[in-house]
XYZ file of C-alpha atoms in Angstrom:
482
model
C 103.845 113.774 56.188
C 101.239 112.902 53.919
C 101.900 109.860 51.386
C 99.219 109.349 49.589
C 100.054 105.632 48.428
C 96.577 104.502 48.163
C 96.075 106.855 45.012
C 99.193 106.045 43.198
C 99.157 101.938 44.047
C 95.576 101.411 42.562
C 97.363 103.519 39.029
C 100.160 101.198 39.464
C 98.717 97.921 39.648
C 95.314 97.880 37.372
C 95.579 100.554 34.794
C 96.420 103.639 33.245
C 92.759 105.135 33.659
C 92.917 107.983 35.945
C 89.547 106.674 37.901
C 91.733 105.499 40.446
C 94.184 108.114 40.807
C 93.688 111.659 42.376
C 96.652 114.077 41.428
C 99.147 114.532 44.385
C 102.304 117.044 44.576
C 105.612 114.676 44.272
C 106.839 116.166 48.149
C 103.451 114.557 49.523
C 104.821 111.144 48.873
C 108.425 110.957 48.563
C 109.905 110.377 52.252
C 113.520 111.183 52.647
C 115.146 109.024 55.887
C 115.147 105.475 56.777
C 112.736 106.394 60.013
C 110.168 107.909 57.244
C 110.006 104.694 54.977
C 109.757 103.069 57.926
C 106.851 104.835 58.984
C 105.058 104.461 55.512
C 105.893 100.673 56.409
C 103.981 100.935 59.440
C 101.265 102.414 57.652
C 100.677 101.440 54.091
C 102.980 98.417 53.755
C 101.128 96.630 56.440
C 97.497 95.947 55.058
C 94.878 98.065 56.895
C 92.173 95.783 54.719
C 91.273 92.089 54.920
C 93.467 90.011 52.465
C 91.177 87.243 51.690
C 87.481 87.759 52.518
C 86.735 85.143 49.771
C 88.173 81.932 50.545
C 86.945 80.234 53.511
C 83.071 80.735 52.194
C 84.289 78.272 49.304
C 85.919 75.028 51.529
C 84.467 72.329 53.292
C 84.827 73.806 56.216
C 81.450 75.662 56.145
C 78.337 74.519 55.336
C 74.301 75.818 55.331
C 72.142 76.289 58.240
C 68.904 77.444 59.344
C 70.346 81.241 59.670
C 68.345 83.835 62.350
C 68.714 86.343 59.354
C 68.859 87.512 55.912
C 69.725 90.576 54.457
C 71.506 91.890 51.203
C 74.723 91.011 52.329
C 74.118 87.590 53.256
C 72.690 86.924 49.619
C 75.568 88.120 48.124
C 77.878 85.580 50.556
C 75.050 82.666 49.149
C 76.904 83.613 45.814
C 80.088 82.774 46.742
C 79.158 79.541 48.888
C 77.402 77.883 45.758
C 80.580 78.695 43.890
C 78.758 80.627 41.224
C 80.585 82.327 38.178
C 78.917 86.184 38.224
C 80.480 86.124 42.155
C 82.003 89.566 41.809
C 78.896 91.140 39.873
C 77.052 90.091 42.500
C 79.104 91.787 44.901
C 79.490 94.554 43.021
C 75.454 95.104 43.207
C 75.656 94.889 46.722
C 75.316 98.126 48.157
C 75.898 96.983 51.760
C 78.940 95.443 51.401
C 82.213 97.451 52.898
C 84.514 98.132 50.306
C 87.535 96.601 52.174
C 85.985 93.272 50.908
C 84.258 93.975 48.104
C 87.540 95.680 46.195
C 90.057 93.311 48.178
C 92.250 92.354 45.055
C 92.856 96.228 44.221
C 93.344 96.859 47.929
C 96.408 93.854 48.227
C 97.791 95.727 44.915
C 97.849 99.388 46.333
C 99.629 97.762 49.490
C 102.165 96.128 47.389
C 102.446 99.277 45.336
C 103.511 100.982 48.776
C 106.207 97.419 50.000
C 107.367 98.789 46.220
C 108.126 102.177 46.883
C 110.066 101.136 50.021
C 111.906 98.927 48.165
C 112.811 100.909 45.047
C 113.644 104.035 47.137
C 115.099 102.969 50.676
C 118.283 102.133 49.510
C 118.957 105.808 48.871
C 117.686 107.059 51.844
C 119.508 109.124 54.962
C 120.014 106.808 57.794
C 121.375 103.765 59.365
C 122.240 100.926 57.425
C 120.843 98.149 59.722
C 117.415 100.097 59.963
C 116.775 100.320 56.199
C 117.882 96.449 56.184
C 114.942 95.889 58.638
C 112.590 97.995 56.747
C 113.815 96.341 53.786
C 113.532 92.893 55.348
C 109.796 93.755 56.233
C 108.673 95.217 52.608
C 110.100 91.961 50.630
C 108.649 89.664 53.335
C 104.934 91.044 52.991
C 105.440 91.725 49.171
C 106.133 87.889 48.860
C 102.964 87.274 51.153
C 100.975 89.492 49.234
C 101.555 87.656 45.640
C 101.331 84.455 47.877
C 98.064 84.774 48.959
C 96.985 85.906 45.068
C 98.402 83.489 43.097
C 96.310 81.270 45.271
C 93.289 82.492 44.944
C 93.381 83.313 41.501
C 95.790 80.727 39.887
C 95.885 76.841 39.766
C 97.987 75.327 42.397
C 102.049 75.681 41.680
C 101.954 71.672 42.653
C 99.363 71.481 40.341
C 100.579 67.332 38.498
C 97.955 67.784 35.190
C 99.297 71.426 34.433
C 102.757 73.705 34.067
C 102.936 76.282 36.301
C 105.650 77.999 33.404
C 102.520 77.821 31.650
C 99.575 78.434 33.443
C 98.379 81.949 34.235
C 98.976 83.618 37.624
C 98.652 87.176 38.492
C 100.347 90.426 37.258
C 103.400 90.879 39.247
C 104.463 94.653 40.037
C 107.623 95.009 41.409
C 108.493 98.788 40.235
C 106.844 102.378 41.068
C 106.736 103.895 38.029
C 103.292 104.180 36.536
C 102.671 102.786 33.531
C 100.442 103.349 30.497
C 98.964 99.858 30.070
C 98.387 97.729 32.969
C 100.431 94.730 33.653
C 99.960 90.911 31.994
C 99.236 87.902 34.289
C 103.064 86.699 34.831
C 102.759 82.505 35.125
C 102.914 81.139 38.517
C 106.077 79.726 38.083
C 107.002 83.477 37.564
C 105.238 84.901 40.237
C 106.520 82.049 42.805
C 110.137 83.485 41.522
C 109.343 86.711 42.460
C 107.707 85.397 46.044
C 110.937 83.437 46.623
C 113.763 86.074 45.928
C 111.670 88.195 48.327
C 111.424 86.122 51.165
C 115.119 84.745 50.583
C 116.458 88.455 50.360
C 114.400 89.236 53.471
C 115.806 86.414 55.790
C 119.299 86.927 54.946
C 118.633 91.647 55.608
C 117.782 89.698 59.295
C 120.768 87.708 59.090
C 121.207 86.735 62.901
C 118.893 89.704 64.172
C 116.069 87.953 66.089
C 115.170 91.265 67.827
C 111.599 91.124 68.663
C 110.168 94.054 67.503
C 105.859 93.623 68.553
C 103.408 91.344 66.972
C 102.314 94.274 64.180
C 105.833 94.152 62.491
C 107.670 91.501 60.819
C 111.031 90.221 61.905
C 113.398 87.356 62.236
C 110.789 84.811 63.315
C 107.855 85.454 61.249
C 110.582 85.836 57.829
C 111.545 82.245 58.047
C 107.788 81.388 59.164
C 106.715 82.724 55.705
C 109.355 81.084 53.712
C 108.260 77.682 55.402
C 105.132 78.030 54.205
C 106.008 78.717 50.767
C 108.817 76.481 50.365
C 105.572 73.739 51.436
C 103.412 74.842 48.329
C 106.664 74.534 46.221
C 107.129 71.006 47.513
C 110.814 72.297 48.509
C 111.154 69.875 51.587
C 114.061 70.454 52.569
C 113.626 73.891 52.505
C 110.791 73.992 54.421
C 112.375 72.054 57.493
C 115.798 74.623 56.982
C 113.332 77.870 57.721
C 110.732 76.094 60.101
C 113.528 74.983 62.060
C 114.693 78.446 62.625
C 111.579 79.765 63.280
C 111.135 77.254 66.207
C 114.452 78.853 67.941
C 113.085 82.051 68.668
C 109.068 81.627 68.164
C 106.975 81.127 71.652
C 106.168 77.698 72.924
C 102.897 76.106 72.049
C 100.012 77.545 74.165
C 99.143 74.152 76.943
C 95.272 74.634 75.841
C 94.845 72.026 79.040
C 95.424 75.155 81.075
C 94.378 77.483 78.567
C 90.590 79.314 78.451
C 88.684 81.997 76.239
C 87.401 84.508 78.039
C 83.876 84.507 76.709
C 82.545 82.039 74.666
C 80.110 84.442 72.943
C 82.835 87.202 71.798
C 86.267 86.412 73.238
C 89.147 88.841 73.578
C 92.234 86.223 73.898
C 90.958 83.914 70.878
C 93.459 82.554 68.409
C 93.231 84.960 66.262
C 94.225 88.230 68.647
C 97.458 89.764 70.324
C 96.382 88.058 73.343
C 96.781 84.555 72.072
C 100.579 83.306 73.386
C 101.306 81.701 70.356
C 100.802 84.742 68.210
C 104.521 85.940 66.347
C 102.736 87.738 63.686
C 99.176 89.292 63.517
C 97.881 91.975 60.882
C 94.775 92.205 58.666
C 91.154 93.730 59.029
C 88.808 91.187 60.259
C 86.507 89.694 58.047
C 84.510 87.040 59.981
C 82.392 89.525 61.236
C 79.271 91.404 60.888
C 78.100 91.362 57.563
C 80.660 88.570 57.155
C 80.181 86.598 59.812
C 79.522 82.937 60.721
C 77.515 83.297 63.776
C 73.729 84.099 63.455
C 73.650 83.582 59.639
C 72.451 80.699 57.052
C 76.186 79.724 56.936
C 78.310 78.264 59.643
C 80.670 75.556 60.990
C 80.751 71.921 58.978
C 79.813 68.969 61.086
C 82.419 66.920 59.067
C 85.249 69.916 60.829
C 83.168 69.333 64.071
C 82.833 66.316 64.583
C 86.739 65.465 63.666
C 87.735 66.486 67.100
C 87.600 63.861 69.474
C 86.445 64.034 72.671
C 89.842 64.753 74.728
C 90.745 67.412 71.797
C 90.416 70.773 73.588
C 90.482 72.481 70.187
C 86.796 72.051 70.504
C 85.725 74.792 73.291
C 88.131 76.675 72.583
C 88.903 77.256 68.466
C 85.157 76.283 67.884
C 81.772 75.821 70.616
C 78.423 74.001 70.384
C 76.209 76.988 70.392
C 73.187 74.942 72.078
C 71.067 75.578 69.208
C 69.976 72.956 66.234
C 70.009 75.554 63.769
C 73.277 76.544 64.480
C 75.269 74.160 66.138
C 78.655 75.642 66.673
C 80.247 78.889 67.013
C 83.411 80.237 65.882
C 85.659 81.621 68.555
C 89.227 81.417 66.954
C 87.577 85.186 66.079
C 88.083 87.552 68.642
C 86.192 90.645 69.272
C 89.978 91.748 68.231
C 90.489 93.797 65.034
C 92.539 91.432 63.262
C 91.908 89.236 60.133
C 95.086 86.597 60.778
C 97.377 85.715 62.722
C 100.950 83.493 61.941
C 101.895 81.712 65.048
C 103.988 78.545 66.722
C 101.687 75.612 65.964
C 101.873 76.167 61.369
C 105.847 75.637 61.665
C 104.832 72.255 63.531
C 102.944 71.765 61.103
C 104.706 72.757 57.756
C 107.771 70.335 58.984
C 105.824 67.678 59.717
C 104.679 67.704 55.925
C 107.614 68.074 55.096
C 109.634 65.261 56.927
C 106.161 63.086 55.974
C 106.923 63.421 52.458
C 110.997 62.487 52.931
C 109.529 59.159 54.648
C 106.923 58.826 51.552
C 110.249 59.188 49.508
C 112.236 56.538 50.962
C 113.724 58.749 54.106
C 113.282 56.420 57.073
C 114.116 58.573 59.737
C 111.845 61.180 58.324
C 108.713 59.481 59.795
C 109.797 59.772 63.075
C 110.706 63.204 62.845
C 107.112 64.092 61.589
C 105.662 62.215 64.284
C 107.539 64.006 66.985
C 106.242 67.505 65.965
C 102.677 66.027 65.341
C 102.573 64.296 68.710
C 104.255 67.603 70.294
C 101.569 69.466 68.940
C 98.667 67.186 70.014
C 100.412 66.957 73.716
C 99.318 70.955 74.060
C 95.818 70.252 72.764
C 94.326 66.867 74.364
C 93.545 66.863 78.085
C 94.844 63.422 78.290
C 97.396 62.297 75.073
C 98.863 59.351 74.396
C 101.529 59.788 71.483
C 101.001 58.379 67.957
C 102.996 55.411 66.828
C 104.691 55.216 62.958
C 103.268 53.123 60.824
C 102.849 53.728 57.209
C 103.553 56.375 54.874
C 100.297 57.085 53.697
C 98.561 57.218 57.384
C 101.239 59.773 58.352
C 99.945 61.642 55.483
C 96.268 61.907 56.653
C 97.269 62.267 60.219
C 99.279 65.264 58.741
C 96.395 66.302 56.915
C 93.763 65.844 59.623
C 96.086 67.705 62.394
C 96.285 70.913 59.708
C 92.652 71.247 59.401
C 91.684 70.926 62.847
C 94.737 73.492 64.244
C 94.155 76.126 61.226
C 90.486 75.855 60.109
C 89.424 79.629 59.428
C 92.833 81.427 59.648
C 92.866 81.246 55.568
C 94.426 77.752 54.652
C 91.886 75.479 54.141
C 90.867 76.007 50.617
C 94.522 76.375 49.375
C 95.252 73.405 50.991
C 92.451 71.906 49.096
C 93.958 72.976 45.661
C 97.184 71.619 46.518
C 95.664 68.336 47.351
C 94.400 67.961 43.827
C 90.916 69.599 43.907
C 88.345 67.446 45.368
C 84.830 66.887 45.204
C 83.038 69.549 47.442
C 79.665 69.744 48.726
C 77.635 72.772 49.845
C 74.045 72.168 51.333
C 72.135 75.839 51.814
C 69.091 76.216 53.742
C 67.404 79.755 52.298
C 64.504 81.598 53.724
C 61.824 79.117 51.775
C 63.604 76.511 54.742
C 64.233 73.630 52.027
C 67.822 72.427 51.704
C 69.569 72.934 48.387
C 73.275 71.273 47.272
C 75.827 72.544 45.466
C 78.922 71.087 44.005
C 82.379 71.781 43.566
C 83.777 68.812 41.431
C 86.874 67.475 41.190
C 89.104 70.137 39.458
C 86.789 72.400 38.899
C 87.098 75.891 37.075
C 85.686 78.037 40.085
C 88.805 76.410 42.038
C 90.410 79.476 40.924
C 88.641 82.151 41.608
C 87.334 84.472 38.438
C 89.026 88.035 38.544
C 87.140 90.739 39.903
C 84.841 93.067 36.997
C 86.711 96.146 38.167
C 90.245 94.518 37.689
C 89.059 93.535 34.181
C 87.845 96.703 33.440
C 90.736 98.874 34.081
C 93.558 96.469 32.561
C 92.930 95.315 29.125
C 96.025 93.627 29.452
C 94.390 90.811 32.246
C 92.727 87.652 30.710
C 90.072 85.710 32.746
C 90.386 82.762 34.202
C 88.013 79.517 32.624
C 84.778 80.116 33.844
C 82.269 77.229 35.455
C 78.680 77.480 34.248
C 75.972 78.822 36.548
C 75.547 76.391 39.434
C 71.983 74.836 39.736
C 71.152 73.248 43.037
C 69.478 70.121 44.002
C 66.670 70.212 46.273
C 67.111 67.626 49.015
């Protein structure tokens, strides 16, 4: 059967203008039993396109080098590492670039368009009950992940203590299948994080008790309450995010001992972090991003020496998440990304992680038993990491916070937190140096709370929605010569 959804969800999510729509008979689209909506699941409603190719060029995380090579491509990355305004033109002159990175915003709304058919037109379906409440379960939970990761890329920070998140402008939230004649108004972020949290609430209680594993590629029990940990954390919903992580932990699989634990090939591993392979792994999907034209390794951008060198020496992150390369220019590869075909992965170690925060901010409240409780996931977590651990002691409030912090860089750096955490933390000052072919070093800055912390919407967006309104723009960036 032939859908068709990528047609229709581009109509449905930035305009009326027909650019974007090829004409398709109604009986190439419409499935007609549970198994069928199931299989446009499997096939639209899981993203066959990277979700954020953007983000982890703008964190601290990266930062310039002497790169073996230039090419178009690269140059148009240089844009979005000095945090320049015209990013998207830029991109949009680039003739090289694939278009699963270069039109990612329409690509995450023509997958939601298809999460939207599913869950408009399942319900009236021929079938089983308990399989369209699966199917159901796994449309709301990637439609909520979906306007997640946009709100945050687009959008200030729903945390965000200067501004209103009633107020401020998120991004257009399409929940319906019809097509419209004018495309759809920035909802605020208070709106859209509505929207996110009916979904993922309405998709853990379709699972109800059902912790059937059904593979890595689909959603289910597990990676449901996974998700609504992690959003319930940028809501500041603590008590939330302990409920879900919690059951998460019951059914996800046990930290991976990285003391026993070894890539298979430093140069272009197949059981990385970010693959099938990796033990921890409950939920993987996504193109991969960090790779050829995109990629850290061999170009003028890679690894920070701040990320580096925040290892320590018994940490064996380091060697296997990230490797010295050998070479000065370059002086540490990334192999969290696998020779795999995946862009991200959700696994064991985040819900550690999100209920630490959480319980850490209880203690900052006045919880005293919350401290403890942080601790014990923290020190649980750094028990499968160091060759030799000793555990972590409580002392204050506000060194529990940057041992949180410091513990959530190291375990998730390029899996597509880093700069969101950023926002949430209030913006800070960033630094990028870049080294370009002339060989001298030029630095860039991110300030505190600046515009380009949301990043501008994309020229084609603009042009095909009248409705959308652009974010604040920063002025051109000038380096400084070092």
């Amino acid at each position: 059967m032939k859908y068709r959804i990528f047609y229709i969800a581009a109509l449905m999510a930035l305009t009326a203008c027909g650019d974007f729509l090829e004409e398709v008979s109604q009986d190439e689209f419409e499935p007609k039993t549970a198994s069928a909506y199931q299989e446009l699941m499997n096939g639209e409603g899981y993203t066959p396109n990277c979700v954020d190719p953007i983000t982890y060029m703008m964190d601290d995380d990266v930062q310039g080098c002497k790169g073996s090579r230039w090419n178009e491509t690269l140059s148009a990355r240089q844009a979005i590492f000095e945090w320049q305004p015209d990013y998207w033109q830029v991109e949009n002159d680039c003739q090289q670039l694939l278009g699963n990175v270069k039109y990612s915003y329409r690509n995450i709304y023509k997958t939601i368009a298809a999460c939207n058919i599913i869950i408009e037109n399942l319900p009236g379906s021929e079938g089983k009950q308990s399989d369209k409440n699966v199917t159901m379960a796994e449309a709301k939970t990637m439609r909520a992940f979906y306007y997640w990761r946009l709100v945050n890329t687009y959008a200030l920070p729903y945390n965000d203590t200067q501004t209103n998140p009633e107020t401020n402008l998120g991004v257009p939230v399409v929940t319906e299948s019809e097509v419209k004649d004018a495309g759809a108004p920035r909802a605020s972020v208070a709106e859209v994080y509505r929207q996110i949290v009916t979904d993922i609430e309405d998709a853990c209680a379709l699972y109800g008790d059902d912790t059937t594993d059904r593979g890595i590629y689909r959603i289910n029990y597990t990676s449901a309450h996974l998700l609504a940990s992690r959003i319930y954390l940028f809501t500041e919903q603590w008590e939330k995010v302990i409920e879900h992580a919690t059951k998460a932990l019951a059914t996800a699989p046990e930290l991976v001992n990285l003391r026993s634990y070894n890539i298979d090939n430093n140069m272009s591993p197949t059981n990385g972090v970010i693959s099938k392979k990796f033990p921890e792994t409950i939920f993987i999907c996504g193109a991969k991003v960090m790779s050829g034209d995109y990629g850290l390794q061999g170009t003028p951008f890679g690894v920070s020496k701040e990320l580096a060198n925040s290892y320590d020496i018994m940490d064996r992150r380091m060697n296997t998440y990230l490797v010295p390369s050998g070479y000065d220019y370059y002086p540490y590869r990334i192999t969290k990304i696998c020779s795999d075909e995946h862009e991200f992965v959700w696994r064991t170690a985040e819900l550690y992680l999100n209920r630490a925060e959480a319980y850490m901010n209880l203690y900052k409240q006045g919880n005293s038993e919350a401290g403890q409780l942080a601790l014990d996931d923290l020190n649980w977590l750094r028990q499968n990491r160091y060759r030799i651990y000793t555990d972590v002691e409580l002392t204050t409030a506000d060194d529990l916070q940057e041992l949180v912090r410091s513990e959530r860089r190291k375990e998730l750096c390029f899996e597509g937190f880093r700069f969101f955490d950023l926002k949430r933390y209030g913006m800070p000052r960033i630094e990028h140096t870049l080294i370009p072919e002339s060989g001298n070093a030029v630095t860039y800055v991110l300030e505190e709370r600046d515009p380009s912390y949301c990043v501008p919407l994309p020229d084609n967006a603009l042009e095909h929605n009248e409705n959308l309104v652009q974010n604040p723009l920063a002025k051109r960036r000038e380096g400084i010569t070092n």
